[in-house]
């Protein structure tokens, strides 16, 4: 059975983006601090990162990439990342959840799908023996959790407090029972892995 994982980085006060995020603005004001762990330290949108993850940060990334068969992401994340320059960054089939699937770009890098459940089903089929990762954004992860589609959830906590922005669980009202699987820690983040228990 194909495992579905989800993971997202947030601030200590629960924000997955700083204020004013979106296309051309990435993770919003100060949002780069959420992903210091990805690039080995400080970076800004004005000075693109040159480094990469190291130590425990790299170990967690490698654990996610090992056996990765497909990725699900939201249209907002896709656009905020400037469509990754038209190149799929995951190297595996990438399904973009959108209300406008007819706007899918040419090429084989991304598949636009109307709805989270369809996207996850398509990703599971494409993943073969690999696992599926729901990478965000927040709305897609909330929808996947609400539909009972996620087997494991990782919350990556960056040591920053924003005070405003976009929260991971805004508007989420269904209780979800989690079982602690493990934790990693670095100077840039704390990775908390959970199993999502059946409702």
CSV table of C-alpha atoms in Angstrom, one decimal, residues 4-172:
chain,number,residue,atom,x,y,z
A,4,UNK,CA,1.1,9.3,1.9
A,5,UNK,CA,3.2,11.7,3.9
A,6,UNK,CA,2.8,15.4,4.4
A,7,UNK,CA,5.3,17.9,5.7
A,8,UNK,CA,5.5,21.7,6.1
A,9,UNK,CA,7.6,24.3,7.9
A,10,UNK,CA,6.1,26.8,10.3
A,11,UNK,CA,7.1,29.4,12.8
A,12,UNK,CA,6.9,28.8,16.6
A,13,UNK,CA,3.6,30.6,16.6
A,14,UNK,CA,2.2,28.5,13.8
A,15,UNK,CA,2.6,30.5,10.6
A,16,UNK,CA,3.7,28.7,7.4
A,17,UNK,CA,4.3,32.1,5.7
A,18,UNK,CA,4.9,35.6,6.8
A,19,UNK,CA,2.6,38.5,6.0
A,20,UNK,CA,1.9,39.3,2.3
A,21,UNK,CA,2.9,36.0,0.8
A,22,UNK,CA,2.1,35.0,-2.8
A,23,UNK,CA,3.3,35.0,-6.4
A,24,UNK,CA,6.4,37.2,-6.6
A,25,UNK,CA,6.6,37.4,-2.8
A,26,UNK,CA,7.4,33.8,-1.9
A,27,UNK,CA,6.8,33.1,1.7
A,28,UNK,CA,5.9,36.7,2.5
A,29,UNK,CA,7.8,39.3,4.7
A,30,UNK,CA,10.6,37.5,6.5
A,31,UNK,CA,9.4,34.1,5.3
A,32,UNK,CA,12.9,33.1,4.1
A,33,UNK,CA,13.7,32.4,7.8
A,34,UNK,CA,11.4,29.4,7.6
A,35,UNK,CA,13.7,27.7,5.2
A,36,UNK,CA,17.1,28.5,6.5
A,37,UNK,CA,17.3,24.7,7.2
A,38,UNK,CA,16.9,23.9,3.5
A,39,UNK,CA,19.8,26.1,2.4
A,40,UNK,CA,22.2,25.7,5.3
A,41,UNK,CA,21.7,29.2,6.8
A,42,UNK,CA,20.4,32.7,6.1
A,43,UNK,CA,19.3,33.8,2.6
A,44,UNK,CA,16.9,36.2,1.1
A,45,UNK,CA,14.8,36.5,-2.0
A,46,UNK,CA,17.1,39.4,-3.1
A,47,UNK,CA,20.1,37.2,-2.8
A,48,UNK,CA,19.2,33.6,-3.8
A,49,UNK,CA,20.6,30.8,-1.6
A,50,UNK,CA,23.8,29.1,-2.7
A,51,UNK,CA,24.1,26.5,0.0
A,52,UNK,CA,22.2,23.4,0.9
A,53,UNK,CA,21.0,21.4,3.9
A,54,UNK,CA,23.6,19.9,6.2
A,55,UNK,CA,23.6,17.6,9.3
A,56,UNK,CA,20.2,16.7,10.7
A,57,UNK,CA,18.5,19.0,8.1
A,58,UNK,CA,20.0,17.0,5.3
A,59,UNK,CA,19.3,13.7,7.0
A,60,UNK,CA,15.6,14.5,7.2
A,61,UNK,CA,15.5,15.6,3.5
A,62,UNK,CA,17.2,12.4,2.5
A,63,UNK,CA,14.7,10.4,4.5
A,64,UNK,CA,11.8,12.0,2.6
A,65,UNK,CA,13.5,11.7,-0.8
A,66,UNK,CA,14.3,8.0,-0.3
A,67,UNK,CA,11.6,6.1,-2.1
A,68,UNK,CA,9.7,9.2,-3.1
A,69,UNK,CA,7.4,8.3,-6.0
A,70,UNK,CA,5.2,11.4,-6.5
A,71,UNK,CA,4.5,14.8,-5.1
A,72,UNK,CA,1.2,16.7,-4.5
A,73,UNK,CA,1.3,20.5,-4.2
A,74,UNK,CA,-1.2,23.3,-4.2
A,75,UNK,CA,-1.6,25.9,-7.0
A,76,UNK,CA,-0.7,28.7,-4.5
A,77,UNK,CA,2.6,27.0,-3.6
A,78,UNK,CA,3.3,26.4,-7.3
A,79,UNK,CA,2.7,30.1,-8.1
A,80,UNK,CA,4.5,31.5,-5.0
A,81,UNK,CA,7.5,29.4,-6.1
A,82,UNK,CA,7.4,31.1,-9.5
A,83,UNK,CA,6.3,27.8,-11.0
A,84,UNK,CA,9.8,26.5,-10.1
A,85,UNK,CA,11.0,28.1,-13.4
A,86,UNK,CA,9.0,25.6,-15.3
A,87,UNK,CA,11.1,22.7,-14.1
A,88,UNK,CA,9.8,20.1,-11.7
A,89,UNK,CA,12.1,20.3,-8.6
A,90,UNK,CA,11.2,16.9,-7.2
A,91,UNK,CA,12.3,14.7,-10.1
A,92,UNK,CA,9.2,12.6,-9.8
A,93,UNK,CA,5.6,13.1,-11.0
A,94,UNK,CA,4.2,16.3,-9.5
A,95,UNK,CA,0.4,16.9,-9.2
A,96,UNK,CA,-0.8,20.5,-8.7
A,97,UNK,CA,-4.2,20.9,-7.1
A,98,UNK,CA,-6.1,23.7,-8.8
A,99,UNK,CA,-9.6,24.8,-9.7
A,100,UNK,CA,-8.3,25.5,-13.2
A,101,UNK,CA,-6.8,22.3,-14.5
A,102,UNK,CA,-7.2,23.5,-18.1
A,103,UNK,CA,-4.3,26.0,-17.4
A,104,UNK,CA,-1.8,23.2,-17.2
A,105,UNK,CA,1.5,24.3,-18.9
A,106,UNK,CA,3.0,22.5,-21.8
A,107,UNK,CA,5.6,19.8,-21.0
A,108,UNK,CA,5.7,16.8,-18.7
A,109,UNK,CA,6.9,18.5,-15.5
A,110,UNK,CA,3.5,19.1,-13.8
A,111,UNK,CA,0.0,17.7,-14.0
A,112,UNK,CA,-2.8,19.9,-12.9
A,113,UNK,CA,-5.7,18.2,-11.1
A,114,UNK,CA,-9.0,19.4,-9.8
A,115,UNK,CA,-9.2,18.4,-6.2
A,116,UNK,CA,-7.0,17.0,-3.5
A,117,UNK,CA,-8.6,13.5,-3.5
A,118,UNK,CA,-8.0,13.2,-7.3
A,119,UNK,CA,-4.5,14.5,-7.0
A,120,UNK,CA,-3.5,12.1,-4.2
A,121,UNK,CA,-5.2,9.2,-6.1
A,122,UNK,CA,-3.3,10.1,-9.3
A,123,UNK,CA,0.0,10.5,-7.3
A,124,UNK,CA,-0.5,7.1,-5.7
A,125,UNK,CA,-0.9,5.5,-9.0
A,126,UNK,CA,2.1,7.2,-10.5
A,127,UNK,CA,4.3,6.5,-7.4
A,128,UNK,CA,4.3,2.8,-8.0
A,129,UNK,CA,6.3,1.2,-5.1
A,130,UNK,CA,7.3,4.7,-3.9
A,131,UNK,CA,5.5,7.0,-1.4
A,132,UNK,CA,3.6,10.2,-2.0
A,133,UNK,CA,4.5,13.5,-0.3
A,134,UNK,CA,1.9,16.2,0.1
A,135,UNK,CA,4.3,19.2,0.3
A,136,UNK,CA,1.8,22.0,0.8
A,137,UNK,CA,0.7,24.6,1.0
A,138,UNK,CA,-1.4,24.7,4.1
A,139,UNK,CA,-4.8,24.5,2.4
A,140,UNK,CA,-3.8,21.3,0.5
A,141,UNK,CA,-2.4,19.7,3.7
A,142,UNK,CA,-5.6,20.6,5.6
A,143,UNK,CA,-7.8,19.1,2.9
A,144,UNK,CA,-5.7,15.9,2.7
A,145,UNK,CA,-5.9,15.5,6.5
A,146,UNK,CA,-9.6,16.3,6.5
A,147,UNK,CA,-10.2,13.6,3.9
A,148,UNK,CA,-8.2,11.0,5.9
A,149,UNK,CA,-5.6,10.7,3.1
A,150,UNK,CA,-2.4,11.3,5.1
A,151,UNK,CA,-0.5,8.5,6.9
A,152,UNK,CA,2.3,10.5,8.3
A,153,UNK,CA,2.7,14.2,9.1
A,154,UNK,CA,5.9,16.1,9.8
A,155,UNK,CA,5.8,19.6,11.3
A,156,UNK,CA,9.1,21.4,10.9
A,157,UNK,CA,9.4,24.2,13.5
A,158,UNK,CA,11.7,27.1,12.6
A,159,UNK,CA,13.0,29.2,15.6
A,160,UNK,CA,11.2,32.3,14.6
A,161,UNK,CA,8.0,34.1,15.7
A,162,UNK,CA,6.1,36.1,13.0
A,163,UNK,CA,3.1,37.4,14.9
A,164,UNK,CA,1.2,37.5,11.6
A,165,UNK,CA,0.9,35.6,8.3
A,166,UNK,CA,-0.8,32.4,7.2
A,167,UNK,CA,-1.4,29.7,9.7
A,168,UNK,CA,-1.3,26.0,9.0
A,169,UNK,CA,-4.5,25.0,10.7
A,170,UNK,CA,-6.7,28.1,10.2
A,171,UNK,CA,-10.3,27.0,9.7
A,172,UNK,CA,-9.5,23.4,10.5
